[in-house]
PDB file of C-alpha atoms and ligand atoms in Angstrom:
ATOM      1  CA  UNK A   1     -28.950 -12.769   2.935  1.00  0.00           C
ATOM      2  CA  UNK A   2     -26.444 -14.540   0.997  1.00  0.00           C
ATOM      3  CA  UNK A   3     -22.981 -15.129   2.219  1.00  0.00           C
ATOM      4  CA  UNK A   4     -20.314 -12.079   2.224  1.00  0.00           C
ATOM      5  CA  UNK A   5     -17.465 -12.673  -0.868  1.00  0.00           C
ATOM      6  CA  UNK A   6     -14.238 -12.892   0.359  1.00  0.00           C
ATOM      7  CA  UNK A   7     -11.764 -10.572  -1.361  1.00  0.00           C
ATOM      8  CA  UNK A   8      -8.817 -12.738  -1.307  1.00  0.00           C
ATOM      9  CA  UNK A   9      -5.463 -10.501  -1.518  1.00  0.00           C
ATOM     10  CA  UNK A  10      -3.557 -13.845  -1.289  1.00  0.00           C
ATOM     11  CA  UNK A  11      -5.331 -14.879  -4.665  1.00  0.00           C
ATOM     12  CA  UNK A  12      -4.786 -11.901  -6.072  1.00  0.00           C
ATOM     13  CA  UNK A  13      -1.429 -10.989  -5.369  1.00  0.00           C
ATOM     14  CA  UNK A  14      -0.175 -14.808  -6.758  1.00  0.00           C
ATOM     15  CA  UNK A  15      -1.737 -14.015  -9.987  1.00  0.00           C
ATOM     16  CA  UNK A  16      -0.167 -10.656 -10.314  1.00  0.00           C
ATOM     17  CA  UNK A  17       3.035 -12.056  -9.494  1.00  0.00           C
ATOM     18  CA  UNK A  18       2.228 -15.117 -12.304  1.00  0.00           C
ATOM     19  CA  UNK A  19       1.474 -11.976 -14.953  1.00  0.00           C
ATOM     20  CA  UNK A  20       5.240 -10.418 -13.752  1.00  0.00           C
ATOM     21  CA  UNK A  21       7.462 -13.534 -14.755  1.00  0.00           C
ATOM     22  CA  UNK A  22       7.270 -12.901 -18.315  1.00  0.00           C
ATOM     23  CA  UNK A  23       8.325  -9.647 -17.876  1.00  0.00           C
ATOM     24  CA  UNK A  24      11.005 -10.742 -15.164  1.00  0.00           C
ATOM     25  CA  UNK A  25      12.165 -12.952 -17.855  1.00  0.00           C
ATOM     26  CA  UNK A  26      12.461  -9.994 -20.696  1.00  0.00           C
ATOM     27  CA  UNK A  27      14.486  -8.132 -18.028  1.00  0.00           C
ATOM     28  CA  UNK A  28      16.698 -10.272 -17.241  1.00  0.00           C
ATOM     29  CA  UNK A  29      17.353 -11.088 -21.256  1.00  0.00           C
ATOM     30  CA  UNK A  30      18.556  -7.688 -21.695  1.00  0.00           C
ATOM     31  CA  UNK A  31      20.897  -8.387 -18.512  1.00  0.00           C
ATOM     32  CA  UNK A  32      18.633  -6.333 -16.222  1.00  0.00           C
ATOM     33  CA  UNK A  33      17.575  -7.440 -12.715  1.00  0.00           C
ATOM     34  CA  UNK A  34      14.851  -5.851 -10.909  1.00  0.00           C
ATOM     35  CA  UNK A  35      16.732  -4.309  -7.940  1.00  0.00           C
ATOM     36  CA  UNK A  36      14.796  -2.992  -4.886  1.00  0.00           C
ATOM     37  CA  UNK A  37      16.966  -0.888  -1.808  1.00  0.00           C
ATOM     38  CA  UNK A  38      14.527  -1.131   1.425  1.00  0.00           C
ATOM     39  CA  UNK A  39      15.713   1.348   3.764  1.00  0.00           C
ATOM     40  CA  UNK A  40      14.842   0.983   7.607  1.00  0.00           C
ATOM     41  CA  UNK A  41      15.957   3.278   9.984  1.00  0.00           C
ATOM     42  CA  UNK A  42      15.350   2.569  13.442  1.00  0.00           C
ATOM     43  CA  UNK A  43      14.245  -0.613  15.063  1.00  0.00           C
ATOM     44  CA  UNK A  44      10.451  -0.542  15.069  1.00  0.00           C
ATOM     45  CA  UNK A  45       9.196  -3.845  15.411  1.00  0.00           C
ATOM     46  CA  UNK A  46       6.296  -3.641  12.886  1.00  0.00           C
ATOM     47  CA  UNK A  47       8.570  -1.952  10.162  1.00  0.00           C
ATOM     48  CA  UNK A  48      10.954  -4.517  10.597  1.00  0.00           C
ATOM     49  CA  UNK A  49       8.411  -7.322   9.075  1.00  0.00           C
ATOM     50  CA  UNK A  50       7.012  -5.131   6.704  1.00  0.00           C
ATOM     51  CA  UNK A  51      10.144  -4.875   5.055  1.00  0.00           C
ATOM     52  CA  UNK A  52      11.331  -8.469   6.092  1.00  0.00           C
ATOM     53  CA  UNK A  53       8.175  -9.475   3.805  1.00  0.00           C
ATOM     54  CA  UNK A  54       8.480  -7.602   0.942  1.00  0.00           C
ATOM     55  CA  UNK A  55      12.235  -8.549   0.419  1.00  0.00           C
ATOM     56  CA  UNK A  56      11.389 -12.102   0.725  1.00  0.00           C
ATOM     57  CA  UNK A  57       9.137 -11.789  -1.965  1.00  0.00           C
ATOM     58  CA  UNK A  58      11.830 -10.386  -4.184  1.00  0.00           C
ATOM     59  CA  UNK A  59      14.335 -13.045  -3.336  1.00  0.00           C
ATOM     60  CA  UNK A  60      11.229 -15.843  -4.312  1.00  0.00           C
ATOM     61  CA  UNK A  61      11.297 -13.866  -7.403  1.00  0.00           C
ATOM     62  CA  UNK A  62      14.838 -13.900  -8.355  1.00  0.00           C
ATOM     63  CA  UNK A  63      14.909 -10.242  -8.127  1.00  0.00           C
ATOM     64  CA  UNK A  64      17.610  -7.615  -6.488  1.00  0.00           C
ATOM     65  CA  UNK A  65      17.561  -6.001  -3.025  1.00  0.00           C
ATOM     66  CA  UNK A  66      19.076  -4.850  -0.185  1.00  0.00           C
ATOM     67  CA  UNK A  67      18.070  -3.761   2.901  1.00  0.00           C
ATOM     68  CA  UNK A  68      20.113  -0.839   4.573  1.00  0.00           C
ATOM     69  CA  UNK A  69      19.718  -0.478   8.287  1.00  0.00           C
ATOM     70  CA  UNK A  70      20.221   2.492  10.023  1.00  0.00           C
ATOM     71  CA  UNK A  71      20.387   3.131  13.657  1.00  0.00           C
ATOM     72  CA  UNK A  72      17.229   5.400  15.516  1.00  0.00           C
ATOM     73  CA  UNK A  73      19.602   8.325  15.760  1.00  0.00           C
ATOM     74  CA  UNK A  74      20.754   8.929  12.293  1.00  0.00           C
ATOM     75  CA  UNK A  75      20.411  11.998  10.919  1.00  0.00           C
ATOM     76  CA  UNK A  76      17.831  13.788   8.044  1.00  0.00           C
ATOM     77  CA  UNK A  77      21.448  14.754   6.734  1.00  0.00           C
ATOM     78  CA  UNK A  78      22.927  10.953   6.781  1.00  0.00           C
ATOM     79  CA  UNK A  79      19.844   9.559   5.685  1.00  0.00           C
ATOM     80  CA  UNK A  80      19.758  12.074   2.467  1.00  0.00           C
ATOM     81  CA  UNK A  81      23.038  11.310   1.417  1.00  0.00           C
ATOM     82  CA  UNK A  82      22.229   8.076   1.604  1.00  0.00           C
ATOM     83  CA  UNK A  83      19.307   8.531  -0.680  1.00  0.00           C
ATOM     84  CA  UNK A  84      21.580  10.645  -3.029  1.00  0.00           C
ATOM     85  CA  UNK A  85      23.889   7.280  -3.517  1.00  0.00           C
ATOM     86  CA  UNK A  86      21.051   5.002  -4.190  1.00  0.00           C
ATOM     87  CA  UNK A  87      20.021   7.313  -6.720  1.00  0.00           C
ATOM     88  CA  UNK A  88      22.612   7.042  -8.765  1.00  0.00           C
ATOM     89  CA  UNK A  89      23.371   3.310  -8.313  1.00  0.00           C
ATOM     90  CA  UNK A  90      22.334   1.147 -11.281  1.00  0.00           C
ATOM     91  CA  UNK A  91      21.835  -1.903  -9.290  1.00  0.00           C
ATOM     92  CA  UNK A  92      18.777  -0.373  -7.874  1.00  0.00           C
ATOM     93  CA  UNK A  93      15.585   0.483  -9.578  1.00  0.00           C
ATOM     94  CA  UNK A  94      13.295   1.148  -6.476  1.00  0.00           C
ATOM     95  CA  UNK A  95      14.113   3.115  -3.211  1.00  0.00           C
ATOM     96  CA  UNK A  96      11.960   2.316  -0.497  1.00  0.00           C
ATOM     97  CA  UNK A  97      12.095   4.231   2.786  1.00  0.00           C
ATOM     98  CA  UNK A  98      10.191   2.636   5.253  1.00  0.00           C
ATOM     99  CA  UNK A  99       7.693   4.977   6.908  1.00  0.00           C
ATOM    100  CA  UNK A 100       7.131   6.174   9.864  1.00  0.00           C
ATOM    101  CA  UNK A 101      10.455   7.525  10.566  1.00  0.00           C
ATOM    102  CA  UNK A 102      12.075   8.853  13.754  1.00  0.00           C
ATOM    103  CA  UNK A 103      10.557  11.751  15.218  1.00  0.00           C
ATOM    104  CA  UNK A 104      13.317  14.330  14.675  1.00  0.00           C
ATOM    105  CA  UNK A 105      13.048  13.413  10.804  1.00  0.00           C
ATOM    106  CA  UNK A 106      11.161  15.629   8.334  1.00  0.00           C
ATOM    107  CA  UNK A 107       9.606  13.103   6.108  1.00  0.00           C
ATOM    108  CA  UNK A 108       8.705  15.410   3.195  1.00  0.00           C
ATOM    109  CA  UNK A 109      12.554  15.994   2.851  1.00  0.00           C
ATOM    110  CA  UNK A 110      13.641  12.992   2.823  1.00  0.00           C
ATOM    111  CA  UNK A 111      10.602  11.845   0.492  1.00  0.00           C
ATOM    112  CA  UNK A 112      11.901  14.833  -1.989  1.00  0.00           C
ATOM    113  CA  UNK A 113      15.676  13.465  -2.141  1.00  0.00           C
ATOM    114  CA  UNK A 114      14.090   9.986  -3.691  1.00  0.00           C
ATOM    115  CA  UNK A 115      14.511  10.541  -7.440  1.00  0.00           C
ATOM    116  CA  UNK A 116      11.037  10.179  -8.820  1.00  0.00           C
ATOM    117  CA  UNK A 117      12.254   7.918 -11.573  1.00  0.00           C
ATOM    118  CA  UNK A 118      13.091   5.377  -8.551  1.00  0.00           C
ATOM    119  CA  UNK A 119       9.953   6.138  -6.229  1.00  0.00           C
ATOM    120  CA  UNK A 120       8.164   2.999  -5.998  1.00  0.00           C
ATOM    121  CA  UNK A 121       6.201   3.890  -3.308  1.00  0.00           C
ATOM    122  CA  UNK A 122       4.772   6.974  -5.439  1.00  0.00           C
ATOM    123  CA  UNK A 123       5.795   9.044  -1.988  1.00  0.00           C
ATOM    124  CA  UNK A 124       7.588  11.784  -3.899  1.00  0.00           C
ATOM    125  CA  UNK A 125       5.602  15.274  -4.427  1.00  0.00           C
ATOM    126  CA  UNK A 126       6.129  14.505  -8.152  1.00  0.00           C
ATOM    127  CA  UNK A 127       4.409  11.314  -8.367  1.00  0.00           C
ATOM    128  CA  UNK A 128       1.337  12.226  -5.722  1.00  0.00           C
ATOM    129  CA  UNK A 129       1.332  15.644  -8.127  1.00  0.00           C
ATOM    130  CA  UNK A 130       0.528  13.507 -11.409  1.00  0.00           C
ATOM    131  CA  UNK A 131      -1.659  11.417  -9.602  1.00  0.00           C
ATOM    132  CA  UNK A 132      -3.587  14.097  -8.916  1.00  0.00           C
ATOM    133  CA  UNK A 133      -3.239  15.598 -11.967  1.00  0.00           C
ATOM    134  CA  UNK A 134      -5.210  12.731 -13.398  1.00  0.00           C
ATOM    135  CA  UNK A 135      -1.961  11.039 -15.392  1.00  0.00           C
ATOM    136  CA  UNK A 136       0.047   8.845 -12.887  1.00  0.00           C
ATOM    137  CA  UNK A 137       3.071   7.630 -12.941  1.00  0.00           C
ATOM    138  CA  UNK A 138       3.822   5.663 -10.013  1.00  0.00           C
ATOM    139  CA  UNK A 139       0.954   4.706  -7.555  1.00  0.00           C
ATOM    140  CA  UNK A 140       1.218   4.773  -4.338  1.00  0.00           C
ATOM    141  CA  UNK A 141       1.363   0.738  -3.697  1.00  0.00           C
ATOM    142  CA  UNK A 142      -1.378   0.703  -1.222  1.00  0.00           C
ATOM    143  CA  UNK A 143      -4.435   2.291  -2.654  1.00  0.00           C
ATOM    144  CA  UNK A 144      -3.080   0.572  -6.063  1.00  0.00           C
ATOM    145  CA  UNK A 145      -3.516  -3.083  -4.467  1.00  0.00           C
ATOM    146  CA  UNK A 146      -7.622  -2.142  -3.469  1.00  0.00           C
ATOM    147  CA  UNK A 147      -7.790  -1.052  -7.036  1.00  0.00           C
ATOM    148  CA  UNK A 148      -6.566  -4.272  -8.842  1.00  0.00           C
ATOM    149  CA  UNK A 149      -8.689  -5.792  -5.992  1.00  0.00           C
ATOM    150  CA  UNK A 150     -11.770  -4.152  -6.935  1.00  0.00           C
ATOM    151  CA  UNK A 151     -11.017  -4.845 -10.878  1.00  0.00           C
ATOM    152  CA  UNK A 152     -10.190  -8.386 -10.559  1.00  0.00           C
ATOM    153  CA  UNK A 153     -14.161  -8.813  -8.284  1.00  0.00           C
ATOM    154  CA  UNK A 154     -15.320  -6.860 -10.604  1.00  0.00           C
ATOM    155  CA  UNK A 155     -16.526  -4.616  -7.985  1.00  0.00           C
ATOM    156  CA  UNK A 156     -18.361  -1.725 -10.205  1.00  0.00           C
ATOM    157  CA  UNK A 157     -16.848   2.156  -8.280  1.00  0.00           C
ATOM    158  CA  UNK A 158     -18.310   3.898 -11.145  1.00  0.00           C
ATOM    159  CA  UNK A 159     -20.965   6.275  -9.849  1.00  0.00           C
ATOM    160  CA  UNK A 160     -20.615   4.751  -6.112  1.00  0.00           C
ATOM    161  CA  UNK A 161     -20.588   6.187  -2.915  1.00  0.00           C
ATOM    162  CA  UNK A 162     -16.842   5.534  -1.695  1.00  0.00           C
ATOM    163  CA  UNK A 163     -16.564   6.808   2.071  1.00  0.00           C
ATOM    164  CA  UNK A 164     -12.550   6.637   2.829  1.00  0.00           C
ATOM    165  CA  UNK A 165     -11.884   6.427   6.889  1.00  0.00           C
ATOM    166  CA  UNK A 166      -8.431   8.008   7.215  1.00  0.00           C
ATOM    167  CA  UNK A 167      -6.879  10.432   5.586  1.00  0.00           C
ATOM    168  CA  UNK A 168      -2.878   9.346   5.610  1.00  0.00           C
ATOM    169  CA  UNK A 169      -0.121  10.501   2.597  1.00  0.00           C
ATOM    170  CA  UNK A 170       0.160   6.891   2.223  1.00  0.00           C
ATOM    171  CA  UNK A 171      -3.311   5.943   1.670  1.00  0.00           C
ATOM    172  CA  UNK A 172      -6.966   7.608   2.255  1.00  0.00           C
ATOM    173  CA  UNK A 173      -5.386  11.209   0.353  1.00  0.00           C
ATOM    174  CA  UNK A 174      -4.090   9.155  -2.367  1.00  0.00           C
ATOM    175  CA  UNK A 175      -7.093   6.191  -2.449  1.00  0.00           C
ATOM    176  CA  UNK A 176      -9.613   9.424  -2.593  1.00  0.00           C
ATOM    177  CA  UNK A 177      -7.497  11.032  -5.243  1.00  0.00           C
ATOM    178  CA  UNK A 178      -7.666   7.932  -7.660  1.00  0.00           C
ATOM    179  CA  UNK A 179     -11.205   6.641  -7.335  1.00  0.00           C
ATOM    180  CA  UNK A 180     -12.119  10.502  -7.849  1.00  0.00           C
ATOM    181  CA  UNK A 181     -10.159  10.727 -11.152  1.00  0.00           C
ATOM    182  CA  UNK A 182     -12.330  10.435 -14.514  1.00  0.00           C
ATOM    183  CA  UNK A 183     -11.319   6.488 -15.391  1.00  0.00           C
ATOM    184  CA  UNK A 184     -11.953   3.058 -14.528  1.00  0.00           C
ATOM    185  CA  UNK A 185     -11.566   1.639 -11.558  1.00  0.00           C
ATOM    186  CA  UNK A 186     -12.584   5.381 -10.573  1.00  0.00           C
ATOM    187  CA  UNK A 187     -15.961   7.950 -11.189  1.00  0.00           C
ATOM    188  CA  UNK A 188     -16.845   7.029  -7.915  1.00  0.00           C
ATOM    189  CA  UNK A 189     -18.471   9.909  -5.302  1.00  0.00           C
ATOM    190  CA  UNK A 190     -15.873  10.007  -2.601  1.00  0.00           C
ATOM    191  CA  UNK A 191     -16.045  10.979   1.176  1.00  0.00           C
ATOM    192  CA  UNK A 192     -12.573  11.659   2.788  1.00  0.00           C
ATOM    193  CA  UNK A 193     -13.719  10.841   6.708  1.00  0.00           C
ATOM    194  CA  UNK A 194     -10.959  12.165   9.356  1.00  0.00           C
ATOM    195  CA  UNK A 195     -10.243  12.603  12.860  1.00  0.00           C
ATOM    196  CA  UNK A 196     -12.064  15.731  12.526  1.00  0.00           C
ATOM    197  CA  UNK A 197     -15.537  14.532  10.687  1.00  0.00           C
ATOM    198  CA  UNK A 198     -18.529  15.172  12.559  1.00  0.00           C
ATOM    199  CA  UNK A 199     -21.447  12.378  12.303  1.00  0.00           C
ATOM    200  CA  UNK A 200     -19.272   9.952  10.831  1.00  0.00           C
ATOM    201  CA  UNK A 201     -21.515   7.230  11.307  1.00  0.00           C
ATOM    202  CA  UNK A 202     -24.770   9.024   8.981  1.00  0.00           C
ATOM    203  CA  UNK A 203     -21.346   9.559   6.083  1.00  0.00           C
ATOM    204  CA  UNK A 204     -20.052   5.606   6.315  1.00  0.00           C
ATOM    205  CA  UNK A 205     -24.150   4.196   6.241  1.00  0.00           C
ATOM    206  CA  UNK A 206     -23.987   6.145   3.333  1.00  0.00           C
ATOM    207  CA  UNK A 207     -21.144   4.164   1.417  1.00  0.00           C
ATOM    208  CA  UNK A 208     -21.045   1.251  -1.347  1.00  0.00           C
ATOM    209  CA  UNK A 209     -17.769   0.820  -0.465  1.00  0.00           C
ATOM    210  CA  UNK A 210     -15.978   1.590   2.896  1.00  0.00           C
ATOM    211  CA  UNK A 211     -12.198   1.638   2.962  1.00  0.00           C
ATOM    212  CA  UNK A 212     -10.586   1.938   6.508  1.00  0.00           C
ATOM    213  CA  UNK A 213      -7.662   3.238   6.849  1.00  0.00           C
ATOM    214  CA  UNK A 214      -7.545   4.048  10.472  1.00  0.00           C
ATOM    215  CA  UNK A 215      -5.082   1.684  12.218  1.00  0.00           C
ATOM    216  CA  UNK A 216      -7.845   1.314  14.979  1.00  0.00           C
ATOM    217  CA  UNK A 217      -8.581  -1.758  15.216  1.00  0.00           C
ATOM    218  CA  UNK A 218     -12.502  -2.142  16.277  1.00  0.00           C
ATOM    219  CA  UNK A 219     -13.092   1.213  14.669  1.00  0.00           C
ATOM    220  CA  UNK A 220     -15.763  -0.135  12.154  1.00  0.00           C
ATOM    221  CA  UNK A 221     -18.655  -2.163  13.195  1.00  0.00           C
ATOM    222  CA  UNK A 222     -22.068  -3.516  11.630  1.00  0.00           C
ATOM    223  CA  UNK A 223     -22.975   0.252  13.315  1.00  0.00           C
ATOM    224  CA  UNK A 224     -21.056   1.696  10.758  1.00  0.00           C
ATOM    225  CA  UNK A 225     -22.631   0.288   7.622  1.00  0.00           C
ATOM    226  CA  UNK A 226     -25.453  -0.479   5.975  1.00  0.00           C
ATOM    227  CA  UNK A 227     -26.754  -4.172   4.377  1.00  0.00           C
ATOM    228  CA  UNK A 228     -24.254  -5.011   1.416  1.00  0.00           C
ATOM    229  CA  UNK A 229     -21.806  -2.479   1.711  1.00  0.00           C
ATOM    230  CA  UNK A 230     -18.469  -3.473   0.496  1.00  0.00           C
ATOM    231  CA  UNK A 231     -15.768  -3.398   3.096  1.00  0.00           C
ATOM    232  CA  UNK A 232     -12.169  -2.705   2.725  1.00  0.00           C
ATOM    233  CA  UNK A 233     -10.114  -3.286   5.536  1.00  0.00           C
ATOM    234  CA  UNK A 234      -6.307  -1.590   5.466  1.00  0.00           C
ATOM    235  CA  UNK A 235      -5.579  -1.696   8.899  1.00  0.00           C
ATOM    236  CA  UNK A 236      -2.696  -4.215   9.864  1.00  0.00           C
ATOM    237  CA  UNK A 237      -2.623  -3.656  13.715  1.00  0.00           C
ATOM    238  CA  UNK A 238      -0.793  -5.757  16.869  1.00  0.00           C
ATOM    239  CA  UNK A 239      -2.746  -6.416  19.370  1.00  0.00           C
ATOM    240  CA  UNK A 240      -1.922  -8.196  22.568  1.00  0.00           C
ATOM    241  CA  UNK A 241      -3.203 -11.602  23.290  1.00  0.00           C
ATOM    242  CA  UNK A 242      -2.053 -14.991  25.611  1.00  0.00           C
ATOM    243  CA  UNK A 243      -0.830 -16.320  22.330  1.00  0.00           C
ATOM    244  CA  UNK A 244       2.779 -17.681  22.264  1.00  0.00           C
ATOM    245  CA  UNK A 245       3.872 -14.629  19.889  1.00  0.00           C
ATOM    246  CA  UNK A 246       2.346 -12.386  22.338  1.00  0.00           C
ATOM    247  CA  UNK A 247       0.219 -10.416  19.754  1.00  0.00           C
ATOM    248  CA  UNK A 248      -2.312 -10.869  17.246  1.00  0.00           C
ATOM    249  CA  UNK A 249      -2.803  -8.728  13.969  1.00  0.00           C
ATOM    250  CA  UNK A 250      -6.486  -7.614  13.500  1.00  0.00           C
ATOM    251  CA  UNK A 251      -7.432  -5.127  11.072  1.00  0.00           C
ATOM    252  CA  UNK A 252      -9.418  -2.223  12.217  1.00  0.00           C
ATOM    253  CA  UNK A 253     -12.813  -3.449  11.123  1.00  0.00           C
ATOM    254  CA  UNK A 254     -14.630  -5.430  13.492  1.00  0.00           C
ATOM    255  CA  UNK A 255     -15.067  -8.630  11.265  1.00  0.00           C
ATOM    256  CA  UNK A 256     -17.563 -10.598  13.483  1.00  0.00           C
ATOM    257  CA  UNK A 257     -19.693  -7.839  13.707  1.00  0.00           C
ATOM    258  CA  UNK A 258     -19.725  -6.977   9.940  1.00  0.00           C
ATOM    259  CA  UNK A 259     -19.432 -10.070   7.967  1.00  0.00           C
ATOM    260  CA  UNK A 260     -23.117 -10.582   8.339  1.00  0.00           C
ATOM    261  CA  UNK A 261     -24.161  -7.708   6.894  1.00  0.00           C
ATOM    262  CA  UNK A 262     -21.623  -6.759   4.216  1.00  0.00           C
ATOM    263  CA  UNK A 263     -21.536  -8.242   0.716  1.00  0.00           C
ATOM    264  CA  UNK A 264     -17.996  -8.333   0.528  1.00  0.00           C
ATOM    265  CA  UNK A 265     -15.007  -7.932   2.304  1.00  0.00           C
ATOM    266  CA  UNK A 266     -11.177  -8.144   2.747  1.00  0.00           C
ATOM    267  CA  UNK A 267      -9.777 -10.663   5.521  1.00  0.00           C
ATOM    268  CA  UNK A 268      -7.148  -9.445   7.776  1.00  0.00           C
ATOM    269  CA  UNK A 269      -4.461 -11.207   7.137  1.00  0.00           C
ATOM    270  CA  UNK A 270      -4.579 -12.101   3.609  1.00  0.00           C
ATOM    271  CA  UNK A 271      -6.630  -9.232   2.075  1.00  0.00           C
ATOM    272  CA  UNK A 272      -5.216  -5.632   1.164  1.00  0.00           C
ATOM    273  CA  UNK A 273      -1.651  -6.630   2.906  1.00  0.00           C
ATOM    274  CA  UNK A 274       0.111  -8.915   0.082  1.00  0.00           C
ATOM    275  CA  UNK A 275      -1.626  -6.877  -2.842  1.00  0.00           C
ATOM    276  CA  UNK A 276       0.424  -3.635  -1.273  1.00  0.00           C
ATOM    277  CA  UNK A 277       3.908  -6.327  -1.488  1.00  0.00           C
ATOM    278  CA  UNK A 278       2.533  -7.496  -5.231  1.00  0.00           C
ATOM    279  CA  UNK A 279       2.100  -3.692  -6.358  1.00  0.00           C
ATOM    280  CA  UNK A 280       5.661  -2.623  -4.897  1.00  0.00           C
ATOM    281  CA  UNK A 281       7.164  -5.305  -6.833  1.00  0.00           C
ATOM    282  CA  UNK A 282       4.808  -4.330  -9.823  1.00  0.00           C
ATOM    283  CA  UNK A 283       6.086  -1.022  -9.306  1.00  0.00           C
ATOM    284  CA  UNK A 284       9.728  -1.688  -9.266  1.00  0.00           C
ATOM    285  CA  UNK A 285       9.752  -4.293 -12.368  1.00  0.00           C
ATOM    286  CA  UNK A 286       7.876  -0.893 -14.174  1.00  0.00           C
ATOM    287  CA  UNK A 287      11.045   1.242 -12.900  1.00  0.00           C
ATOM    288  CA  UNK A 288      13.203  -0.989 -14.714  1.00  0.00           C
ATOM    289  CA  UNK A 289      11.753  -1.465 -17.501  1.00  0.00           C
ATOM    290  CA  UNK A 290      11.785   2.056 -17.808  1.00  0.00           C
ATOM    291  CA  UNK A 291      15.268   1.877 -17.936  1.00  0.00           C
ATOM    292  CA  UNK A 292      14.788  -0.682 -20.929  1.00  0.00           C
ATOM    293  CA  UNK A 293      13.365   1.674 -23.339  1.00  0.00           C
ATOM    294  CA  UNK A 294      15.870   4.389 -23.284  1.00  0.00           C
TER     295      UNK A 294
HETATM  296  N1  GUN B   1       4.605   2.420   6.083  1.00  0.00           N
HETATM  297  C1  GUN B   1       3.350   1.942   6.037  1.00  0.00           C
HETATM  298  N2  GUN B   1       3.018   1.602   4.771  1.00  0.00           N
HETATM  299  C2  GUN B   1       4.088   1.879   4.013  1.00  0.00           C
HETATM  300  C3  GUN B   1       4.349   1.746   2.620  1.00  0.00           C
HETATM  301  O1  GUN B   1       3.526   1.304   1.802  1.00  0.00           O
HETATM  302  N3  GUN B   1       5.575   2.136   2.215  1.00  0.00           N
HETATM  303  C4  GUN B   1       6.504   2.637   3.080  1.00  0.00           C
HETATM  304  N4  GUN B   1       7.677   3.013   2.587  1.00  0.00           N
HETATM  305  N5  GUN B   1       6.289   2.781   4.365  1.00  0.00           N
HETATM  306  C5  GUN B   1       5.086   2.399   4.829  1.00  0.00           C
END
């Protein structure tokens, strides 16, 4: 058998950015700056560097943000008005509230008080309703990165068994949504797998491609799939180790065990990780450009 491909996020993510500096540059000719707000409420470690990381790429970029920090015991109510300000505050073109929130928060409210026009994460009922409704606006950044992934290995999904492990707002629903939808990268066959699937293992043998989206790490092995399946791995998860950090990230696909018997596959880190950072800023410079043509 020949060697899996690598599907190289890192790669891909620097050449999206390298296709965004033009239209940085247009932007910022008609005195526009792409302007992200990151909002983070509580102090969950992992959140923290997700939104540590995508900042930083904005600042590299020359682009706008802020990051607004709220303590673990705010309220829906704070956190909405909140929202309601950034809406309305021409320095920012994106609003991104960094999921999961506290417990005692309702997400779906505070994901409806994001005006649409500024949801870059494609969170908002509106945006997941054209998505589904076959004419998106805003993708969700996530399944959006394993798309351009796909395209740019020219990794056929027309006609394709797609079997989706996971079935989260952020990424399986959507993921099985847009590789369902009559257009290209998309007219694939798709199996939504859950926690409550029966014989999961018979439904993933059956897949071209398998995207995990479990946050389990180890929950995919060679068991799992069959010679030359395509393997996307979404899971970004901690796990403890003697290392000096303390922790290691793994994704959730056993990659020793599978790399000899897939024909492709995303690392972890470096695979679907900085395409999700590449499409939020992809997203955002989109937002204000939309601003441009009024
Ligand atoms: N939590 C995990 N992934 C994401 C994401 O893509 N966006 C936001 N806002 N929160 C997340």
């Amino acid at each position: 058998m020949t060697e899996a491909q690598l599907l190289s996020g890192k790669t891909v993510s620097e050449s999206v950015y390298k296709s965004l500096i033009p239209r940085i540059s247009d932007l910022k000719e008609n005195s526009i700056t792409p302007g992200l707000a990151a909002v983070l409420v509580g102090d969950d470690p992992a959140s923290n560097v997700y939104v540590r990381n995508k900042t930083k790429r904005f600042e590299k970029l020359g682009l706008f943000t802020d990051t607004i920090k709220l303590s673990s015991d705010t309220t829906e109510d704070e956190l909405i008005k909140l929202i309601e300000q950034l809406n309305v505050d021409n320095r920012f073109h994106g609003i991104l509230v960094q999921l999961p929130l506290p417990k005692a928060m309702d997400n779906q409210n505070v994901l409806l008080a994001i005006n649409p026009k500024k949801d870059v994460d494609g969170f908002h009922p509106v945006n997941l309703g054209l998505l589904t409704a076959g004419t998106p606006s805003f993708i969700p950044c996530t399944p959006k990165g394993i798309l351009r992934l796909l395209e740019h290995y020219n990794i056929e999904t027309d006609g394709k068994n797609v079997v989706i492990v996971g079935r989260s707002n952020i990424v399986g629903r959507p993921m099985s949504i847009l590789l369902s939808l009559k257009r290209n990268p998309g007219n694939a066959t798709v199996t939504l797998c859950h926690t409550h699937t029966q014989n999961q293992k018979d439904i993933t043998r059956s897949a071209d491609i398998l995207i995990s989206a479990t946050g389990i790490p180890g929950s995919i092995s060679d068991q799992d799939i069959s010679n030359d399946t395509v393997v996307i791995d979404v899971g970004i998860n901690r796990v403890e180790d003697d290392s000096e950090k303390g922790y290691s990230i793994v994704g959730d696909v056993d990659y020793n065990s599978v790399i000899h018997k897939t024909s492709a596959i995303t690392p972890v880190p470096g695979g679907v990780g900085p395409m999700t950072i590449a499409m939020l800023v992809e997203n955002t410079i989109e937002a204000a450009e939309s601003t441009l043509s009024k």
